[in-house]
PDB file of C-alpha atoms in Angstrom:
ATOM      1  CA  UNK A  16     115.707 178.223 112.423  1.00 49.00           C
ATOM      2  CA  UNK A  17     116.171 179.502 108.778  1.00 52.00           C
ATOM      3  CA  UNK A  18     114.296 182.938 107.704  1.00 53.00           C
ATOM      4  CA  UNK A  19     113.379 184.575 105.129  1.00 52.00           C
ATOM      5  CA  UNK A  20     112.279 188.538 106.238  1.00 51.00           C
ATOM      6  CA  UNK A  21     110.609 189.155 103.263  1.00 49.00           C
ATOM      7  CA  UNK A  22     107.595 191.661 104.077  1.00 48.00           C
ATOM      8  CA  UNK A  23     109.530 193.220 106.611  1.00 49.00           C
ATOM      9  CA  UNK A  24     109.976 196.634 105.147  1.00 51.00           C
ATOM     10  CA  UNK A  25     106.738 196.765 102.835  1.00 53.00           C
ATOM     11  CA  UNK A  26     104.148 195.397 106.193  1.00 60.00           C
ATOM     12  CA  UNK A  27     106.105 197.335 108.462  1.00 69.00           C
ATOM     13  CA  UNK A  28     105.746 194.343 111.395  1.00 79.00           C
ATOM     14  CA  UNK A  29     106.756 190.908 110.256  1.00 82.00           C
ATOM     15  CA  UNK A  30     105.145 187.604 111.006  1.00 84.00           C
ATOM     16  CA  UNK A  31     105.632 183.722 110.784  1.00 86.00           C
ATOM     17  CA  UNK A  32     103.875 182.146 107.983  1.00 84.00           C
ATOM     18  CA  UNK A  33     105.968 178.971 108.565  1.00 82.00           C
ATOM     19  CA  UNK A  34     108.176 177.089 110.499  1.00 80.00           C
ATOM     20  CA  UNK A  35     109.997 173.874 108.950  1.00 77.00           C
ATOM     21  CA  UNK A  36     111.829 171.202 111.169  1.00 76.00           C
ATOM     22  CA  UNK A  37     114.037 168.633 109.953  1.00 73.00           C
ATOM     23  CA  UNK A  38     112.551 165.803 110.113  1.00 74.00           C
ATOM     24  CA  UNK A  39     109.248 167.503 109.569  1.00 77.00           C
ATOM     25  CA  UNK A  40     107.714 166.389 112.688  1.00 81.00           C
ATOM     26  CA  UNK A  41     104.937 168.738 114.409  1.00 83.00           C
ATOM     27  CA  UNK A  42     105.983 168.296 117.806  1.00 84.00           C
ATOM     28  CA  UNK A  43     109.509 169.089 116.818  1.00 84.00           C
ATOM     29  CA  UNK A  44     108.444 171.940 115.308  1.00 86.00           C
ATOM     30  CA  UNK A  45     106.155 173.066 118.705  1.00 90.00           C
ATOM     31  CA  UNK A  46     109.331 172.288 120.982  1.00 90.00           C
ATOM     32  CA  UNK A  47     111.307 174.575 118.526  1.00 89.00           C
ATOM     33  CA  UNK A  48     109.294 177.403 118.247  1.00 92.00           C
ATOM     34  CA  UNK A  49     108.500 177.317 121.989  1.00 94.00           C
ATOM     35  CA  UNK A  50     112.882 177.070 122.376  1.00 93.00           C
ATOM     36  CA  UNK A  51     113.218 179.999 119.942  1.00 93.00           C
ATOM     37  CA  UNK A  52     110.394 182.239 121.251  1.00 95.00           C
ATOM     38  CA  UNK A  53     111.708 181.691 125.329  1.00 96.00           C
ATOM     39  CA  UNK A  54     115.017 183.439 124.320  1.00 94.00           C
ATOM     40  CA  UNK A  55     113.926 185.718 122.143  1.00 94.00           C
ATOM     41  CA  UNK A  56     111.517 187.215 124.743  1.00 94.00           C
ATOM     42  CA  UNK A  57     115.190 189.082 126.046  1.00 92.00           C
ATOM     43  CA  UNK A  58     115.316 190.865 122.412  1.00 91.00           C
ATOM     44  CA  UNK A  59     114.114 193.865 121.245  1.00 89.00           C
ATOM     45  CA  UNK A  60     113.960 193.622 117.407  1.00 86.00           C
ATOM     46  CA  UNK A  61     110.937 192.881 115.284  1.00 87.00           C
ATOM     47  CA  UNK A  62     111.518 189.437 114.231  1.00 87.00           C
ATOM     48  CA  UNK A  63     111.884 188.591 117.374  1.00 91.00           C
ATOM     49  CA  UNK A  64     108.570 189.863 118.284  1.00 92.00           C
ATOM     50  CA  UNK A  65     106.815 188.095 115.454  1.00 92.00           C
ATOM     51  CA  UNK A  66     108.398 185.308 116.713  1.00 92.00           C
ATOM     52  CA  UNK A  67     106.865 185.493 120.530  1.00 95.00           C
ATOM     53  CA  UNK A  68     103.861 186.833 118.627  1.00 95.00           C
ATOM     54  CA  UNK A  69     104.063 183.078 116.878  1.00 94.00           C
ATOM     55  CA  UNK A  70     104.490 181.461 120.069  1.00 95.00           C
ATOM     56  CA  UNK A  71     101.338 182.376 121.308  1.00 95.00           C
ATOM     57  CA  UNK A  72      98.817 181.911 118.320  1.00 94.00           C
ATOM     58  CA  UNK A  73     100.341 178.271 118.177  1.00 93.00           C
ATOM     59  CA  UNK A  74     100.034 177.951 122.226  1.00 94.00           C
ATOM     60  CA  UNK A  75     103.897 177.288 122.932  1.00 94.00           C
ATOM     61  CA  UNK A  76     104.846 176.732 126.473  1.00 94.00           C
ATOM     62  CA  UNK A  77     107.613 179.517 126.714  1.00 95.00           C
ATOM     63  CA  UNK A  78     110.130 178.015 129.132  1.00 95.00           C
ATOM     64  CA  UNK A  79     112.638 179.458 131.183  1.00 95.00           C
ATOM     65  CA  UNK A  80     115.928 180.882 129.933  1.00 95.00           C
ATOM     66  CA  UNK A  81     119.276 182.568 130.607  1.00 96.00           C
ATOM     67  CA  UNK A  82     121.405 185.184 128.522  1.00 95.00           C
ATOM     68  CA  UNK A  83     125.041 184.411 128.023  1.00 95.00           C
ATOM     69  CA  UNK A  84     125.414 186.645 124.938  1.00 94.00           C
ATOM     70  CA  UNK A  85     123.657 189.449 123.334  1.00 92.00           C
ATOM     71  CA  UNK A  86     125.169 191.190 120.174  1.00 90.00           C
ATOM     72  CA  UNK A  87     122.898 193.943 118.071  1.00 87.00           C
ATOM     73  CA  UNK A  88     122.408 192.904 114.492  1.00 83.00           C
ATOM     74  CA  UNK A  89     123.892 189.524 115.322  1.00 87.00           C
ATOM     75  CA  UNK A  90     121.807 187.383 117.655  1.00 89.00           C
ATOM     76  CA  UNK A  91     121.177 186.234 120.925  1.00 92.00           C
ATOM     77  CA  UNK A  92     123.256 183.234 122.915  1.00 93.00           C
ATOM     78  CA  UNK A  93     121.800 181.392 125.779  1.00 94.00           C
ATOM     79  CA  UNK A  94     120.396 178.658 127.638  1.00 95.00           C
ATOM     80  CA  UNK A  95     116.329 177.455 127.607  1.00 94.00           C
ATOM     81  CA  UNK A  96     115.753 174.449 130.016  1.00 91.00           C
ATOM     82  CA  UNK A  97     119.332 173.187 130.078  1.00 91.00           C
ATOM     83  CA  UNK A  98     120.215 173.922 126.414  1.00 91.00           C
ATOM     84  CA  UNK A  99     122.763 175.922 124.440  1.00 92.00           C
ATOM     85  CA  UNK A 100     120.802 177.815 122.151  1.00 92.00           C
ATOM     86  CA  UNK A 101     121.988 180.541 119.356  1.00 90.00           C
ATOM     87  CA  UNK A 102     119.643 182.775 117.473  1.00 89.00           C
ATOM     88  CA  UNK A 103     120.619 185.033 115.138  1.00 85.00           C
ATOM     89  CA  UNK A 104     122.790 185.580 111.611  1.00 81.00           C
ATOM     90  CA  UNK A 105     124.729 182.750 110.081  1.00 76.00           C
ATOM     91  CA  UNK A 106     127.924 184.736 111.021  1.00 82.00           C
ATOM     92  CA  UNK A 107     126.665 184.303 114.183  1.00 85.00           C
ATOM     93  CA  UNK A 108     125.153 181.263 114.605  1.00 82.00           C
ATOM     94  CA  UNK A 109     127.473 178.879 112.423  1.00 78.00           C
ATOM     95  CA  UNK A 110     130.413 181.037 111.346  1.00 78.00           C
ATOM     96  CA  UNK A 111     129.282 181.622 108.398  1.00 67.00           C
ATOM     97  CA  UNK A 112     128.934 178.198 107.574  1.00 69.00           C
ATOM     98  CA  UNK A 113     125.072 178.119 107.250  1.00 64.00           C
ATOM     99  CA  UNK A 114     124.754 176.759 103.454  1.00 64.00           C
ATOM    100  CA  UNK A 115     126.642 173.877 104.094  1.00 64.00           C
ATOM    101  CA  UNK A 116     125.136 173.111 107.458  1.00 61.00           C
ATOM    102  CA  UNK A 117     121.663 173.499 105.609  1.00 62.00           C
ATOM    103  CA  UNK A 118     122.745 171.201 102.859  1.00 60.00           C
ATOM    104  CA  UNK A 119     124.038 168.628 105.736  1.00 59.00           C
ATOM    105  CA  UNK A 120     121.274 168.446 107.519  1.00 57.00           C
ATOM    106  CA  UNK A 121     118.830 168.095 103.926  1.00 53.00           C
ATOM    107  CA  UNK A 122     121.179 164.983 103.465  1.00 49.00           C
ATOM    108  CA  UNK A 123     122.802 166.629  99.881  1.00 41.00           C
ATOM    109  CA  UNK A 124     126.095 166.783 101.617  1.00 39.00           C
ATOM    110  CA  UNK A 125     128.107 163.332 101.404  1.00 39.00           C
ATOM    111  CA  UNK A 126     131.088 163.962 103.566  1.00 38.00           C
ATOM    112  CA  UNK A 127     132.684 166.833 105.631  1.00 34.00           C
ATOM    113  CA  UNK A 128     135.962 168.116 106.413  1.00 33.00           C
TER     114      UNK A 128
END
């Protein structure tokens, strides 16, 4: 899950306007946001909110989940029905690697180290 938080400090409470799946497939993109939303339930930050907020205006199924790993201002680390799941900053979530993980997955990288 890639965001952008714009509206954040002008609204006040941030919302989803849109979630995007690779491959753009809706019931990829229900399984997702009901993955996201179940661990993000265990934070207290307002993106995460607006994302459990999202959850429910699409009807997601919120499924069970675990902690492993909580770090403020960096994300969330866990498990949601038997899979590893990591939520937060590219740091984070990738390393710091998130460009070229994005560009991977859009097919405009041709090989990897």
């Amino acid at each position: 899950v890639v965001l952008d938080k714009t509206g954040t400090l002008t609204r006040g409470r941030p919302r989803v306007v849109a979630i995007h799946t690779i491959p753009a497939d809706p019931t990829e993109r229900q399984q997702a946001i009901a993955i996201v939303a179940s661990l993000e339930q265990a934070v207290a930050h307002p993106i995460a909110d607006a994302i459990v907020r999202h959850a429910g205006v699409v009807s997601a199924r919120l499924r069970d989940y675990t902690v492993e790993d909580s770090s403020v201002g960096s994300g969330v680390a866990g498990m949601v029905d038997g899979l590893q799941v990591r939520i937060g900053t590219d740091k984070y979530v990738f390393g710091g690697k998130a460009s070229a993980m994005i560009s991977a997955l859009k097919g405009n990288v041709i090989g990897a180290a």
